[in-house]
mmCIF file of C-alpha atoms in Angstrom:
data_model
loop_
_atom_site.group_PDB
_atom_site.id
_atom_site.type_symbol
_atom_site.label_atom_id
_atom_site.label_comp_id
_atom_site.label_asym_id
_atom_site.label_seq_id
_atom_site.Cartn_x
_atom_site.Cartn_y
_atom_site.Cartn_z
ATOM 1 C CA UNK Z 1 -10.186 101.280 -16.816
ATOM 2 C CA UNK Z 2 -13.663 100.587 -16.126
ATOM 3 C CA UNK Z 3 -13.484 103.185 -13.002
ATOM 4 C CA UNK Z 4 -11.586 106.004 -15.418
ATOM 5 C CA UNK Z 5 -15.009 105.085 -17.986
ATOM 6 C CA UNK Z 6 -17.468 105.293 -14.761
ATOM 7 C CA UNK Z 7 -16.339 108.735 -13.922
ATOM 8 C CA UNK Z 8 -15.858 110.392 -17.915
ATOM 9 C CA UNK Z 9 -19.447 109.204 -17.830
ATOM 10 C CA UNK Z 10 -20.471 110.621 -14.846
ATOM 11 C CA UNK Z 11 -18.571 113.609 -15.894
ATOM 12 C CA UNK Z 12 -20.485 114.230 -19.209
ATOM 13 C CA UNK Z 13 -24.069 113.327 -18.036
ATOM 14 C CA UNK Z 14 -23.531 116.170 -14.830
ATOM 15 C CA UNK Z 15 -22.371 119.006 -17.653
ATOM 16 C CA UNK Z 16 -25.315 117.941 -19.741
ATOM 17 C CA UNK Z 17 -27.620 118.178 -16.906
ATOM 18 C CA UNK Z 18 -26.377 121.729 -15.833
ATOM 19 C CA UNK Z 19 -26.291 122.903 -19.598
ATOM 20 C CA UNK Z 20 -29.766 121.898 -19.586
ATOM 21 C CA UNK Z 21 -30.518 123.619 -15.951
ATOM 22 C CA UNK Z 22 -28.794 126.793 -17.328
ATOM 23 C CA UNK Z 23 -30.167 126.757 -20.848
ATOM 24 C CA UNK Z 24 -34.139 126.678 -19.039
ATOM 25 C CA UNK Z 25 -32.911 129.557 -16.664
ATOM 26 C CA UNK Z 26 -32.162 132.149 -18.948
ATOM 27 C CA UNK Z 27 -34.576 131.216 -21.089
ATOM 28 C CA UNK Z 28 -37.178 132.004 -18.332
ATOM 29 C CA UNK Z 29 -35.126 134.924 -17.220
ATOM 30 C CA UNK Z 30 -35.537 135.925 -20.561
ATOM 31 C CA UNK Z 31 -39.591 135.407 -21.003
ATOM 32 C CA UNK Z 32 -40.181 136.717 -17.612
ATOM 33 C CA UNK Z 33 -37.668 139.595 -17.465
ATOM 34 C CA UNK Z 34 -35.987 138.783 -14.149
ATOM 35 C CA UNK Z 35 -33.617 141.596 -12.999
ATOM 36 C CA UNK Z 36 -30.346 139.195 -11.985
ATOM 37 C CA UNK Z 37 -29.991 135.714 -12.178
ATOM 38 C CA UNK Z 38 -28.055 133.858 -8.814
ATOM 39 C CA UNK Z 39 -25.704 131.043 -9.910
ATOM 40 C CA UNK Z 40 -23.976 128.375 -7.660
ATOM 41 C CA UNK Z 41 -20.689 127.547 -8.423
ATOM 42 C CA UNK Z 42 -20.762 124.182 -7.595
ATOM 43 C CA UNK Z 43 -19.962 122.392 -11.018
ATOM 44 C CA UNK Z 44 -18.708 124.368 -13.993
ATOM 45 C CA UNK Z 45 -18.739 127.499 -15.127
ATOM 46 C CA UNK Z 46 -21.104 127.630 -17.686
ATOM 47 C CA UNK Z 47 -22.737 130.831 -16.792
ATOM 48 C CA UNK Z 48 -20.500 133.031 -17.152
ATOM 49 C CA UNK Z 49 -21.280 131.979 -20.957
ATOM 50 C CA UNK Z 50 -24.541 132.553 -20.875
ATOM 51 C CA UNK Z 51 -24.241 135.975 -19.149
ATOM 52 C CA UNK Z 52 -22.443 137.170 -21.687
ATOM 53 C CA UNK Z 53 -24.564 135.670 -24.473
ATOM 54 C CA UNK Z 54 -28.363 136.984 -22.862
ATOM 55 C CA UNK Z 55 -27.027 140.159 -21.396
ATOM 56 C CA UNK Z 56 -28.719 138.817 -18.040
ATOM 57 C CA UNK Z 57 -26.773 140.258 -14.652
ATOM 58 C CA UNK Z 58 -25.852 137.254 -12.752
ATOM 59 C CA UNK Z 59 -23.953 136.831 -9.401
ATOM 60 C CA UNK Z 60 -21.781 134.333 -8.796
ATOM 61 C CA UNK Z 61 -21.496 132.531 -5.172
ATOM 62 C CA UNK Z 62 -18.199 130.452 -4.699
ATOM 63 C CA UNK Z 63 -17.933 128.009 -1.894
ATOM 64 C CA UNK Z 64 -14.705 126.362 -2.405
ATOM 65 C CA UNK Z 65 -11.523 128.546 -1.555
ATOM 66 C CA UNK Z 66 -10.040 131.295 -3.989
ATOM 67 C CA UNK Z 67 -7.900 129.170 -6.842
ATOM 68 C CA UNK Z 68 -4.418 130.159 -7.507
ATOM 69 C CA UNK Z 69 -3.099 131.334 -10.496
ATOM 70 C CA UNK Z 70 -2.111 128.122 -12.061
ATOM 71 C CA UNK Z 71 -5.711 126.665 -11.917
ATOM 72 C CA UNK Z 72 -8.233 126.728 -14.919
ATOM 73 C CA UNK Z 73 -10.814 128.802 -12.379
ATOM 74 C CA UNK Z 74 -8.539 131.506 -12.109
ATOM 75 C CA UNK Z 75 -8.818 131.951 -15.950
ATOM 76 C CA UNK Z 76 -12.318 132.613 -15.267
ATOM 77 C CA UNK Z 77 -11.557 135.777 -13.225
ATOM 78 C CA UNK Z 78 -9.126 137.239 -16.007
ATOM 79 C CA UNK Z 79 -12.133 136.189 -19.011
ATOM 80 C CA UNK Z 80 -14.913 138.047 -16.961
ATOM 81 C CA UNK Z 81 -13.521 140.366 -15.694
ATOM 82 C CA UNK Z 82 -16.919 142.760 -15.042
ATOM 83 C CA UNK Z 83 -18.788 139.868 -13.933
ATOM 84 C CA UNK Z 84 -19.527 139.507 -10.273
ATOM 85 C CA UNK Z 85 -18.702 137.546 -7.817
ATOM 86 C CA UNK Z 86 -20.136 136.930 -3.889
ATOM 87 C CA UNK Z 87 -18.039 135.440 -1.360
ATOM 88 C CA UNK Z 88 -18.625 133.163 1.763
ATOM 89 C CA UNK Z 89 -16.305 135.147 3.944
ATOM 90 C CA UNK Z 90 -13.992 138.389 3.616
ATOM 91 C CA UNK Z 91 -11.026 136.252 4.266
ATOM 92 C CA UNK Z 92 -12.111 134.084 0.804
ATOM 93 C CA UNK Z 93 -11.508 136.955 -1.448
ATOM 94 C CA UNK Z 94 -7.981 136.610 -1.408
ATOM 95 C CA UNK Z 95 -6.110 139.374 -3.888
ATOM 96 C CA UNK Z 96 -9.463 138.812 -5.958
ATOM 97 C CA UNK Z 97 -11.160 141.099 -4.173
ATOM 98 C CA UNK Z 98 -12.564 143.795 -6.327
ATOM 99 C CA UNK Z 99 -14.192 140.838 -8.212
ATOM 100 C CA UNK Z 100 -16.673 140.968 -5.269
ATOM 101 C CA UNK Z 101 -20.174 142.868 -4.593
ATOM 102 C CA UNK Z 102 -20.788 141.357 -1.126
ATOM 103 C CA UNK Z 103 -20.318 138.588 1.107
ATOM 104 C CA UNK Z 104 -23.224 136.303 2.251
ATOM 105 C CA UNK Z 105 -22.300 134.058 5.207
ATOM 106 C CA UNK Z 106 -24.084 130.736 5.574
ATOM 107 C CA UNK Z 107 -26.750 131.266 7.594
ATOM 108 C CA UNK Z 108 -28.763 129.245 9.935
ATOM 109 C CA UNK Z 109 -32.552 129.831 11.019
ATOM 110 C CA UNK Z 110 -31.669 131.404 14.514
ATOM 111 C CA UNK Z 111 -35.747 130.697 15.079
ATOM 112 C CA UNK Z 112 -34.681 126.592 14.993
ATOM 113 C CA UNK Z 113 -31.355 127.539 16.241
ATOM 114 C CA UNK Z 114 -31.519 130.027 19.099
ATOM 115 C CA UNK Z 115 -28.214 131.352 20.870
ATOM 116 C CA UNK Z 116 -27.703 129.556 24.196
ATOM 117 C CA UNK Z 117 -25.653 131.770 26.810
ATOM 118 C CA UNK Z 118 -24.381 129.327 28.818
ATOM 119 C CA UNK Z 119 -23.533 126.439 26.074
ATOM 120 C CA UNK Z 120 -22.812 122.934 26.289
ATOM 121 C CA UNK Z 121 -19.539 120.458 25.612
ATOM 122 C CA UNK Z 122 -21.327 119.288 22.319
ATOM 123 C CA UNK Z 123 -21.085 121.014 19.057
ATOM 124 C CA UNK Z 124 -22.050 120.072 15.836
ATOM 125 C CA UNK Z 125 -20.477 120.899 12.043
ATOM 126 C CA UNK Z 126 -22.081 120.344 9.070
ATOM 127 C CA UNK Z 127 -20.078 120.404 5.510
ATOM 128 C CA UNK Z 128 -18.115 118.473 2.846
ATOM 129 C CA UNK Z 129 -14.788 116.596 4.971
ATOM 130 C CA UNK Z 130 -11.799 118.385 2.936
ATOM 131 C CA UNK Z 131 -9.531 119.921 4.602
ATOM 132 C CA UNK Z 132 -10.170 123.596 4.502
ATOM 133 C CA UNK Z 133 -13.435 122.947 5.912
ATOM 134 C CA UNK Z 134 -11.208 121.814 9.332
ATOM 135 C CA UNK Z 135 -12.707 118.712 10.764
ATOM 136 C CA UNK Z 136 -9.782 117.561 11.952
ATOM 137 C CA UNK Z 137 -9.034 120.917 13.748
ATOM 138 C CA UNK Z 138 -12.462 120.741 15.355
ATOM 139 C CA UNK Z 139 -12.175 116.959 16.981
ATOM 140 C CA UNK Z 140 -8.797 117.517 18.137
ATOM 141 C CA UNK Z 141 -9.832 120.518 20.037
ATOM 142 C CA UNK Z 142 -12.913 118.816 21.360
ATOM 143 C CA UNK Z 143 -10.228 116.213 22.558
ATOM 144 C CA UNK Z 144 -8.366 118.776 24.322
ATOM 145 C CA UNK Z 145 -12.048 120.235 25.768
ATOM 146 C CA UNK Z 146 -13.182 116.548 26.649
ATOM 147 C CA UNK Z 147 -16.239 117.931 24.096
ATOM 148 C CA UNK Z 148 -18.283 115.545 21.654
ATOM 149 C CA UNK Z 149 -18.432 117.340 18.035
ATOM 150 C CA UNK Z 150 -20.913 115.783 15.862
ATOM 151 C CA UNK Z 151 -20.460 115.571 12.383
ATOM 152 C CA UNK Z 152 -22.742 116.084 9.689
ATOM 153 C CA UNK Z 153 -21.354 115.073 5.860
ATOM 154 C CA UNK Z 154 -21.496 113.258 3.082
ATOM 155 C CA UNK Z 155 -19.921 110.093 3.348
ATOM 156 C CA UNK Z 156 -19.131 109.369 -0.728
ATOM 157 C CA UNK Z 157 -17.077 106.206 -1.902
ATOM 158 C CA UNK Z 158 -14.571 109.525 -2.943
ATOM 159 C CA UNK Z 159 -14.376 111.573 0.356
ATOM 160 C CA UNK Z 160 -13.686 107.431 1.770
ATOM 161 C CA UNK Z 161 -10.761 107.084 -0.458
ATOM 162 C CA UNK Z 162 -9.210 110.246 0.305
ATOM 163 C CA UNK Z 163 -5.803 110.187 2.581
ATOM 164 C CA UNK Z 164 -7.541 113.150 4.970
ATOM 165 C CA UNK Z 165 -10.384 110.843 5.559
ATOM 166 C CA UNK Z 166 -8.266 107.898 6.250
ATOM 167 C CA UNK Z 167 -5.164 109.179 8.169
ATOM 168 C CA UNK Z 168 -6.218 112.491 9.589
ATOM 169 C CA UNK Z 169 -10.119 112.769 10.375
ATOM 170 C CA UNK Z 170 -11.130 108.565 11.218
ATOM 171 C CA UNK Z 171 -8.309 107.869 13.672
ATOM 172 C CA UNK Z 172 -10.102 111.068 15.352
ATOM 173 C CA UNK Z 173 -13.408 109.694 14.951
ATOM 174 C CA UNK Z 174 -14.928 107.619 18.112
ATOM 175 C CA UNK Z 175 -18.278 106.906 16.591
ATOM 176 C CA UNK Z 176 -19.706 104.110 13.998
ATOM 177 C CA UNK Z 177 -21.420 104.933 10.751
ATOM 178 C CA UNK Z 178 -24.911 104.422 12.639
ATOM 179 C CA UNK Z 179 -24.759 107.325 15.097
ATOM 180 C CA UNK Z 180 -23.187 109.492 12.687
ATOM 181 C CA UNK Z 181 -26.746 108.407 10.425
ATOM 182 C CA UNK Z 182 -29.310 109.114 13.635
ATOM 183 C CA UNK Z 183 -27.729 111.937 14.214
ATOM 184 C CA UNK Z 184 -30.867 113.683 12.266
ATOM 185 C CA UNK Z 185 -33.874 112.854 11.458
ATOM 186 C CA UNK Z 186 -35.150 112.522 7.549
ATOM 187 C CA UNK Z 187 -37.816 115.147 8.144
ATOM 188 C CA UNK Z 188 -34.717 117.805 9.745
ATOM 189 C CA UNK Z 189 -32.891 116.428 6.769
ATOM 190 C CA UNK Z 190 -35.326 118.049 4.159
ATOM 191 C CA UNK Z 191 -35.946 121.186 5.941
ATOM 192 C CA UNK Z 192 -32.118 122.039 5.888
#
């Protein structure tokens, strides 16, 4: 189908574009003789590759939750076994913990941000709307609290398709598209 063709497409051009990303890395790595390389896992796992190929110590971050045994990622753990891995949180790690050197939360510039004592009834959450990232959780508690949550996301033809969008996060939702897009300015956008 046309939408099967859209998505090989997009598919191939993103693993060309990291290949290409990656490739210019390690070659600068290389020329400049940086100690450890940082990679994202976001898309792929191409890196691991080209650890093992330039000799280059690289660190891994994952952001989505641990896979299970049955899933190609989890291959990656048994393949590279010495390489290493940072986590988002302890509770991440899963039985795959002595893959990991350290765990970096995601942090927040507490200079912008500063800690107030006494609080509010609105709270905001930034991140993609899946499930483990708990949405959901968060406005039916601030329904419980009589609280406004405000959410910050992506809102991708994709994450609109999905059944936890539709049937589980929008009946939540009490706000149009509009609000959700003031909610931050372009300039607060960039300096995330």
């Amino acid at each position: 189908t046309p939408q099967i063709k859209e998505r090989v497409s997009f598919f191939g051009m993103k693993t060309y574009y990291e290949l290409d990303l990656l490739t210019r890395s390690y070659a600068m790595a290389q020329k400049e003789k940086i100690d450890v390389m940082h990679h994202f896992h976001s898309f792929g796992f191409f890196a691991h590759f080209f650890e093992e190929l330039t000799g280059i110590p690289t660190v891994y971050t994952l952001h989505d939750p641990m896979p299970t045994e049955n899933m190609f990622e989890h291959w990656m753990f048994r393949r590279f076994p010495t390489h290493k891995f940072i986590s988002i949180s302890d509770s991440q790690r899963g039985d795959l913990g002595e893959h990991f050197v350290g765990t970096v939360y995601n942090g927040i510039d507490i200079d912008k941000y500063a800690f107030d004592p006494v609080g509010s009834s609105e709270y905001v959450t930034v991140g993609r709307l899946i499930e483990e990232k708990g949405a959901s959780t968060a406005l039916e508690v601030m329904q419980r609290l009589g609280g406004k949550l405000k959410i910050a996301t992506w809102l991708s033809d994709r994450v609109r398709a999905s059944s936890y969008y539709r049937d589980v996060v929008l009946p939540l939702v009490r706000v149009t598209g509009s609000e959700l897009c003031d909610f931050m300015s372009s300039d607060d956008m960039v300096k995330l």
